[in-house]
CSV table of C-alpha atoms in Angstrom, one decimal:
chain,number,residue,atom,x,y,z
A,1,MET,CA,128.8,-248.8,104.7
A,2,THR,CA,128.4,-246.2,107.4
A,3,GLN,CA,127.8,-246.6,111.1
A,4,PRO,CA,124.3,-247.9,111.9
A,5,PHE,CA,121.5,-245.4,112.3
A,6,GLN,CA,120.3,-245.1,115.9
A,7,TRP,CA,116.7,-246.3,115.9
A,8,GLN,CA,114.8,-244.6,118.7
A,9,GLY,CA,111.6,-242.8,119.4
A,10,ARG,CA,108.5,-242.7,121.5
A,11,THR,CA,107.8,-245.9,123.5
A,12,ASP,CA,104.3,-246.5,124.8
A,13,GLY,CA,104.8,-250.1,125.9
A,14,GLU,CA,106.5,-253.3,125.0
A,15,THR,CA,103.4,-255.5,124.1
A,16,GLN,CA,102.4,-256.0,120.5
A,17,GLU,CA,99.6,-253.4,120.5
A,18,HIS,CA,102.1,-250.6,121.6
A,19,LEU,CA,104.9,-251.3,119.2
A,20,ARG,CA,106.5,-248.9,116.7
A,21,ILE,CA,109.0,-249.6,114.0
A,22,HIS,CA,112.0,-248.5,116.1
A,23,GLN,CA,111.1,-251.2,118.6
A,24,VAL,CA,111.1,-254.1,116.1
A,25,ILE,CA,113.7,-253.2,113.5
A,26,ASN,CA,116.8,-255.5,113.6
A,27,LYS,CA,115.0,-257.8,116.0
A,28,HIS,CA,114.1,-260.7,113.6
A,29,THR,CA,116.4,-263.1,111.7
A,30,PRO,CA,115.7,-263.7,108.9
A,31,ALA,CA,114.0,-260.4,108.0
A,32,LYS,CA,111.4,-260.1,105.2
A,33,PHE,CA,112.3,-256.4,104.4
A,34,ALA,CA,115.8,-254.8,104.4
A,35,LEU,CA,116.3,-251.0,104.4
A,36,ILE,CA,119.4,-249.7,102.8
A,37,GLY,CA,120.4,-246.1,102.4
A,38,PHE,CA,122.0,-244.5,99.3
A,39,ALA,CA,123.5,-241.2,100.5
A,40,SER,CA,124.3,-239.5,97.2
A,41,ASP,CA,123.5,-236.3,95.4
A,42,GLU,CA,126.5,-236.6,93.0
A,43,GLY,CA,124.1,-237.4,90.2
A,44,VAL,CA,122.0,-234.3,91.1
A,45,ARG,CA,125.1,-232.2,91.1
A,46,ARG,CA,126.1,-233.4,87.7
A,47,ASN,CA,122.6,-232.8,86.5
A,48,LYS,CA,122.8,-229.2,87.8
A,49,GLY,CA,120.0,-229.7,90.3
A,50,ARG,CA,119.9,-228.4,93.9
A,51,GLN,CA,121.9,-230.6,96.2
A,52,GLY,CA,121.1,-232.0,99.6
A,53,ALA,CA,119.5,-235.4,98.9
A,54,LYS,CA,122.6,-237.1,100.4
A,55,ALA,CA,120.9,-236.5,103.8
A,56,GLY,CA,117.7,-238.1,102.7
A,57,PRO,CA,118.2,-241.7,104.0
A,58,ASP,CA,118.5,-240.7,107.7
A,59,ALA,CA,115.7,-238.1,107.4
A,60,ILE,CA,113.4,-240.9,106.1
A,61,ARG,CA,114.5,-243.2,108.9
A,62,HIS,CA,113.7,-240.6,111.5
A,63,GLN,CA,110.2,-240.4,110.2
A,64,LEU,CA,109.8,-244.2,109.9
A,65,ALA,CA,111.0,-244.8,113.5
A,66,GLY,CA,107.8,-243.8,115.2
A,67,LEU,CA,105.3,-245.3,112.9
A,68,PRO,CA,103.1,-247.9,114.6
A,69,ILE,CA,103.0,-251.6,114.0
A,70,HIS,CA,99.6,-253.1,113.4
A,71,GLN,CA,100.8,-256.6,112.5
A,72,PRO,CA,104.1,-258.5,113.0
A,73,LEU,CA,106.9,-257.0,111.0
A,74,ALA,CA,110.3,-258.5,110.3
A,75,ILE,CA,112.6,-255.7,109.1
A,76,LYS,CA,116.3,-254.8,109.3
A,77,ASP,CA,118.5,-251.9,108.5
A,78,VAL,CA,121.7,-252.9,106.7
A,79,GLY,CA,123.2,-249.4,106.7
A,80,THR,CA,124.0,-246.7,104.1
A,81,ILE,CA,126.2,-246.7,101.1
A,82,ARG,CA,127.7,-243.2,100.7
A,83,CYS,CA,129.1,-241.3,97.7
A,84,ASP,CA,131.4,-238.8,99.3
A,85,ASP,CA,134.3,-238.8,96.7
A,86,GLY,CA,132.4,-238.0,93.5
A,87,ASN,CA,132.8,-241.5,92.2
A,88,LEU,CA,129.1,-242.2,91.6
A,89,GLU,CA,129.7,-245.2,89.4
A,90,ALA,CA,131.5,-247.0,92.2
A,91,ALA,CA,128.8,-246.2,94.7
A,92,GLN,CA,126.2,-247.5,92.3
A,93,ARG,CA,128.0,-250.7,91.9
A,94,ARG,CA,128.3,-251.2,95.7
A,95,LEU,CA,124.6,-250.7,96.1
A,96,SER,CA,123.9,-253.1,93.2
A,97,ASP,CA,126.1,-255.8,94.8
A,98,GLN,CA,124.4,-255.3,98.1
A,99,LEU,CA,121.0,-255.7,96.5
A,100,ILE,CA,122.1,-258.9,94.8
A,101,ALA,CA,123.0,-260.4,98.1
A,102,LEU,CA,119.8,-259.3,99.8
A,103,LEU,CA,117.7,-260.8,96.9
A,104,ALA,CA,119.6,-264.0,97.0
A,105,ASP,CA,118.8,-264.2,100.7
A,106,ASN,CA,115.0,-263.9,99.9
A,107,GLN,CA,114.8,-260.4,101.4
A,108,LYS,CA,112.9,-257.5,99.9
A,109,PRO,CA,115.2,-254.4,99.6
A,110,ILE,CA,113.8,-250.9,100.3
A,111,VAL,CA,116.3,-248.3,99.2
A,112,LEU,CA,116.3,-244.9,100.7
A,113,GLY,CA,117.7,-242.1,98.5
A,114,GLY,CA,119.4,-239.9,97.7
A,115,GLY,CA,119.2,-238.5,94.2
A,116,HIS,CA,117.4,-240.5,91.5
A,117,GLU,CA,120.8,-241.7,90.3
A,118,VAL,CA,119.9,-244.5,92.8
A,119,ALA,CA,117.6,-245.9,90.1
A,120,PHE,CA,120.3,-247.3,87.9
A,121,ALA,CA,121.9,-249.0,90.9
A,122,SER,CA,118.6,-250.5,92.0
A,123,PHE,CA,117.8,-251.7,88.5
A,124,GLN,CA,121.3,-253.0,87.9
A,125,GLY,CA,121.2,-255.0,91.2
A,126,LEU,CA,117.9,-256.6,90.3
A,127,PHE,CA,119.0,-257.2,86.7
A,128,ASP,CA,122.2,-258.9,87.7
A,129,TYR,CA,120.4,-261.0,90.3
A,130,VAL,CA,117.9,-262.2,87.7
A,131,GLU,CA,120.7,-262.9,85.2
A,132,GLN,CA,122.6,-264.9,87.8
A,133,HIS,CA,119.7,-266.9,89.3
A,134,GLN,CA,116.7,-266.8,86.9
A,135,ALA,CA,118.0,-265.9,83.5
A,136,GLY,CA,115.3,-265.1,81.0
A,137,LYS,CA,112.8,-263.8,83.6
A,138,THR,CA,111.4,-260.4,82.6
A,139,ILE,CA,111.8,-257.2,84.7
A,140,GLY,CA,109.4,-254.3,84.5
A,141,ILE,CA,110.3,-250.8,85.8
A,142,ILE,CA,107.5,-248.7,87.2
A,143,ASN,CA,108.6,-245.1,87.9
A,144,PHE,CA,106.4,-242.6,89.6
A,145,ASP,CA,108.1,-239.5,88.3
A,146,ALA,CA,107.4,-236.1,86.7
A,147,HIS,CA,110.4,-236.8,84.5
A,148,PHE,CA,111.5,-239.6,82.1
A,149,ASP,CA,115.1,-239.6,83.3
A,150,LEU,CA,116.1,-240.8,79.9
A,151,ARG,CA,118.7,-238.1,79.2
A,152,GLU,CA,121.8,-238.8,77.1
A,153,ALA,CA,124.9,-237.5,78.8
A,154,PRO,CA,128.6,-238.2,78.8
A,155,VAL,CA,128.5,-239.3,82.5
A,156,ALA,CA,125.8,-240.8,84.7
A,157,THR,CA,123.5,-238.3,86.4
A,158,SER,CA,120.2,-238.2,88.2
A,159,GLY,CA,118.7,-237.7,84.8
A,160,THR,CA,120.2,-240.7,83.0
A,161,PRO,CA,119.3,-243.8,85.0
A,162,PHE,CA,116.6,-245.3,82.7
A,163,LEU,CA,118.6,-244.7,79.5
A,164,GLN,CA,121.4,-246.5,81.3
A,165,SER,CA,119.0,-249.3,82.2
A,166,ALA,CA,117.8,-249.5,78.6
A,167,MET,CA,121.4,-249.8,77.4
A,168,LEU,CA,122.1,-252.5,80.0
A,169,CYS,CA,119.1,-254.5,78.7
A,170,GLN,CA,120.3,-254.0,75.1
A,171,GLN,CA,123.8,-255.2,76.0
A,172,HIS,CA,122.3,-258.5,77.3
A,173,GLN,CA,119.6,-258.7,74.6
A,174,ARG,CA,116.9,-258.4,77.1
A,175,SER,CA,113.6,-256.5,76.8
A,176,PHE,CA,113.5,-253.0,78.3
A,177,LYS,CA,110.1,-252.6,79.9
A,178,TYR,CA,109.5,-249.2,81.4
A,179,LEU,CA,106.3,-247.5,82.6
A,180,CYS,CA,106.5,-243.9,83.9
A,181,LEU,CA,103.6,-242.6,85.9
A,182,GLY,CA,103.1,-238.8,86.4
A,183,ILE,CA,105.0,-237.4,83.4
A,184,ALA,CA,104.7,-233.6,83.2
A,185,ASP,CA,104.8,-232.0,79.8
A,186,HIS,CA,106.4,-228.9,81.2
A,187,GLY,CA,109.2,-231.1,82.8
A,188,ASN,CA,110.5,-232.9,79.7
A,189,THR,CA,111.9,-231.7,76.4
A,190,LYS,CA,110.6,-233.1,73.1
A,191,ILE,CA,113.8,-235.2,72.7
A,192,LEU,CA,112.9,-237.0,75.9
A,193,PHE,CA,109.4,-237.9,74.6
A,194,ASP,CA,111.1,-239.0,71.3
A,195,THR,CA,113.6,-241.1,73.2
A,196,ALA,CA,110.8,-242.7,75.2
A,197,ASP,CA,108.8,-243.5,72.1
A,198,THR,CA,111.9,-244.9,70.3
A,199,LEU,CA,112.7,-247.2,73.2
A,200,GLY,CA,109.0,-248.4,73.4
A,201,CYS,CA,108.5,-246.9,76.9
A,202,GLN,CA,105.0,-246.5,78.2
A,203,TYR,CA,103.9,-243.4,80.2
A,204,ILE,CA,100.9,-241.7,81.7
A,205,ARG,CA,100.9,-238.0,82.1
A,206,ASP,CA,100.2,-236.3,85.4
A,207,LYS,CA,97.0,-234.7,83.9
A,208,GLU,CA,95.7,-238.2,83.0
A,209,LEU,CA,96.1,-239.4,86.6
A,210,ALA,CA,92.8,-237.9,87.8
A,211,TYR,CA,89.8,-239.8,89.2
A,212,SER,CA,87.8,-239.3,86.0
A,213,LYS,CA,90.5,-241.1,84.0
A,214,LEU,CA,91.6,-243.6,86.6
A,215,PRO,CA,90.0,-246.7,85.0
A,216,GLN,CA,92.1,-246.3,81.8
A,217,ALA,CA,95.3,-245.8,83.8
A,218,ILE,CA,94.6,-248.9,85.9
A,219,GLU,CA,93.9,-251.0,82.8
A,220,LYS,CA,97.3,-249.9,81.4
A,221,ILE,CA,99.2,-250.6,84.6
A,222,LYS,CA,97.6,-254.0,85.0
A,223,LYS,CA,98.5,-255.0,81.4
A,224,PHE,CA,102.1,-253.9,82.0
A,225,ILE,CA,102.4,-255.9,85.1
A,226,ASP,CA,100.9,-259.0,83.4
A,227,GLU,CA,103.8,-258.9,80.9
A,228,VAL,CA,106.6,-259.2,83.5
A,229,GLU,CA,107.8,-261.6,86.2
A,230,TYR,CA,109.5,-259.0,88.4
A,231,LEU,CA,108.9,-255.3,89.2
A,232,TYR,CA,111.3,-252.6,90.2
A,233,VAL,CA,109.2,-249.8,91.6
A,234,THR,CA,110.8,-246.4,92.2
A,235,VAL,CA,109.2,-243.2,93.4
A,236,ASP,CA,110.8,-239.8,92.7
A,237,LEU,CA,109.2,-237.6,95.2
A,238,ASP,CA,108.9,-234.8,92.7
A,239,VAL,CA,106.0,-236.7,91.2
A,240,PHE,CA,104.0,-235.0,93.9
A,241,SER,CA,103.1,-231.3,94.1
A,242,ALA,CA,105.6,-229.0,95.8
A,243,ALA,CA,102.8,-228.2,98.3
A,244,ILE,CA,103.2,-231.7,99.8
A,245,ALA,CA,106.8,-232.5,98.7
A,246,PRO,CA,108.8,-229.3,98.9
A,247,GLY,CA,112.1,-231.0,99.8
A,248,VAL,CA,113.1,-232.4,96.4
A,249,SER,CA,115.7,-231.5,93.7
A,250,ALA,CA,113.1,-230.2,91.2
A,251,PRO,CA,109.8,-229.2,93.0
A,252,ALA,CA,106.6,-229.7,90.9
A,253,PRO,CA,104.0,-227.0,90.5
A,254,LYS,CA,101.3,-229.7,89.8
A,255,GLY,CA,102.1,-233.3,90.5
A,256,ILE,CA,99.8,-236.2,91.4
A,257,SER,CA,97.8,-236.6,94.6
A,258,THR,CA,98.6,-239.0,97.4
A,259,GLU,CA,95.1,-240.5,97.0
A,260,ILE,CA,95.8,-241.3,93.4
A,261,PHE,CA,99.2,-242.8,94.3
A,262,ASP,CA,97.6,-245.0,97.0
A,263,GLU,CA,95.1,-246.4,94.5
A,264,LEU,CA,97.7,-247.2,91.9
A,265,PHE,CA,100.3,-248.5,94.3
A,266,ALA,CA,97.8,-250.8,95.9
A,267,ILE,CA,97.2,-252.5,92.5
A,268,ILE,CA,101.0,-252.7,91.9
A,269,LYS,CA,101.6,-254.2,95.3
A,270,SER,CA,98.8,-256.7,95.0
A,271,SER,CA,100.6,-258.3,92.1
A,272,GLN,CA,103.2,-259.6,94.6
A,273,LYS,CA,105.9,-259.0,91.9
A,274,ILE,CA,107.7,-256.1,93.5
A,275,ALA,CA,111.3,-257.2,94.0
A,276,VAL,CA,113.0,-253.9,94.7
A,277,PHE,CA,111.4,-250.7,95.9
A,278,ASP,CA,113.1,-247.3,96.3
A,279,ILE,CA,112.4,-243.7,97.2
A,280,ALA,CA,114.4,-240.9,95.5
A,281,GLU,CA,115.1,-237.2,95.8
A,282,CYS,CA,114.3,-236.6,99.5
A,283,ASN,CA,116.2,-233.4,100.2
A,284,PRO,CA,116.0,-232.3,103.8
A,285,GLU,CA,117.9,-229.1,103.1
A,286,PHE,CA,114.8,-227.7,101.3
A,287,ASP,CA,112.1,-229.6,103.2
A,288,ILE,CA,109.5,-227.7,105.3
A,289,ASP,CA,108.7,-229.2,108.7
A,290,ASN,CA,109.8,-232.6,107.4
A,291,HIS,CA,106.8,-232.8,105.0
A,292,THR,CA,108.8,-234.6,102.3
A,293,ALA,CA,110.5,-237.0,104.7
A,294,LYS,CA,107.2,-237.8,106.3
A,295,LEU,CA,105.7,-238.5,102.9
A,296,ALA,CA,108.5,-240.8,102.0
A,297,ALA,CA,108.0,-242.7,105.3
A,298,TYR,CA,104.3,-242.9,104.5
A,299,LEU,CA,105.0,-244.4,101.1
A,300,ILE,CA,107.3,-247.0,102.6
A,301,TYR,CA,104.6,-247.8,105.2
A,302,GLN,CA,102.1,-248.5,102.5
A,303,TYR,CA,104.6,-251.0,101.1
A,304,LEU,CA,105.3,-252.7,104.4
A,305,PHE,CA,101.7,-253.1,105.3
């Protein structure tokens, strides 16, 4: 773990109606929410994407710091796990172990990426926690993403996390339940669609996430949620258009709107089944005026409140 991030920002007063996140973080024990960074773009490098997501966690924290508090919030920052030596697998295991500990302490982890290789670590942590404490309970993955990330490769990358998750489930004879929202036809090869179908994955294309088709999407999401006890929800920021999320590994020419995301996420959140939530692919090196980091902070804000 790295040295703690210095939470600071504008202060308008110390009474409840003036408070911002930087004024309340790390002030409550126990905390309901726990932020943890995953500073890695090793998976992106292996996947031949553009690097820079390693700086994502602190960029998101900077944008979170000044957001206002409208109701009491118990949240802490437990630091950042870094992958500086190229050993992605060891870093993923460290994150998974930290998540197991947080979940066992009845806290809700929010993981700040980092490349989407964070997803396997997040899922593995929740999977191992459930196996250790509530074996037999079913986990569902909801991934907001333009890409399936079901690639087959000799080593783990940012493109393999959900195939790794499927293999982990198979090893333990558990069901693999995966719903991907925002899939782009132009962002996935046919073999990835074939793999998704073979594994029994569910998906909704970006072009189907329009207001005219929203009732069908909502029905599908609700049915998926009803079939699981726990949810791991992950947002790859490239699910949004490059116009609003330029700072990602693979910018999207189309993507879904924040309005559609808000509607879908509100339904997912209302299930009260989210156990782990993460944000991936925030890449400050290619961001414009912090648009993508601000978007990531906004998404986390929707989860907190």
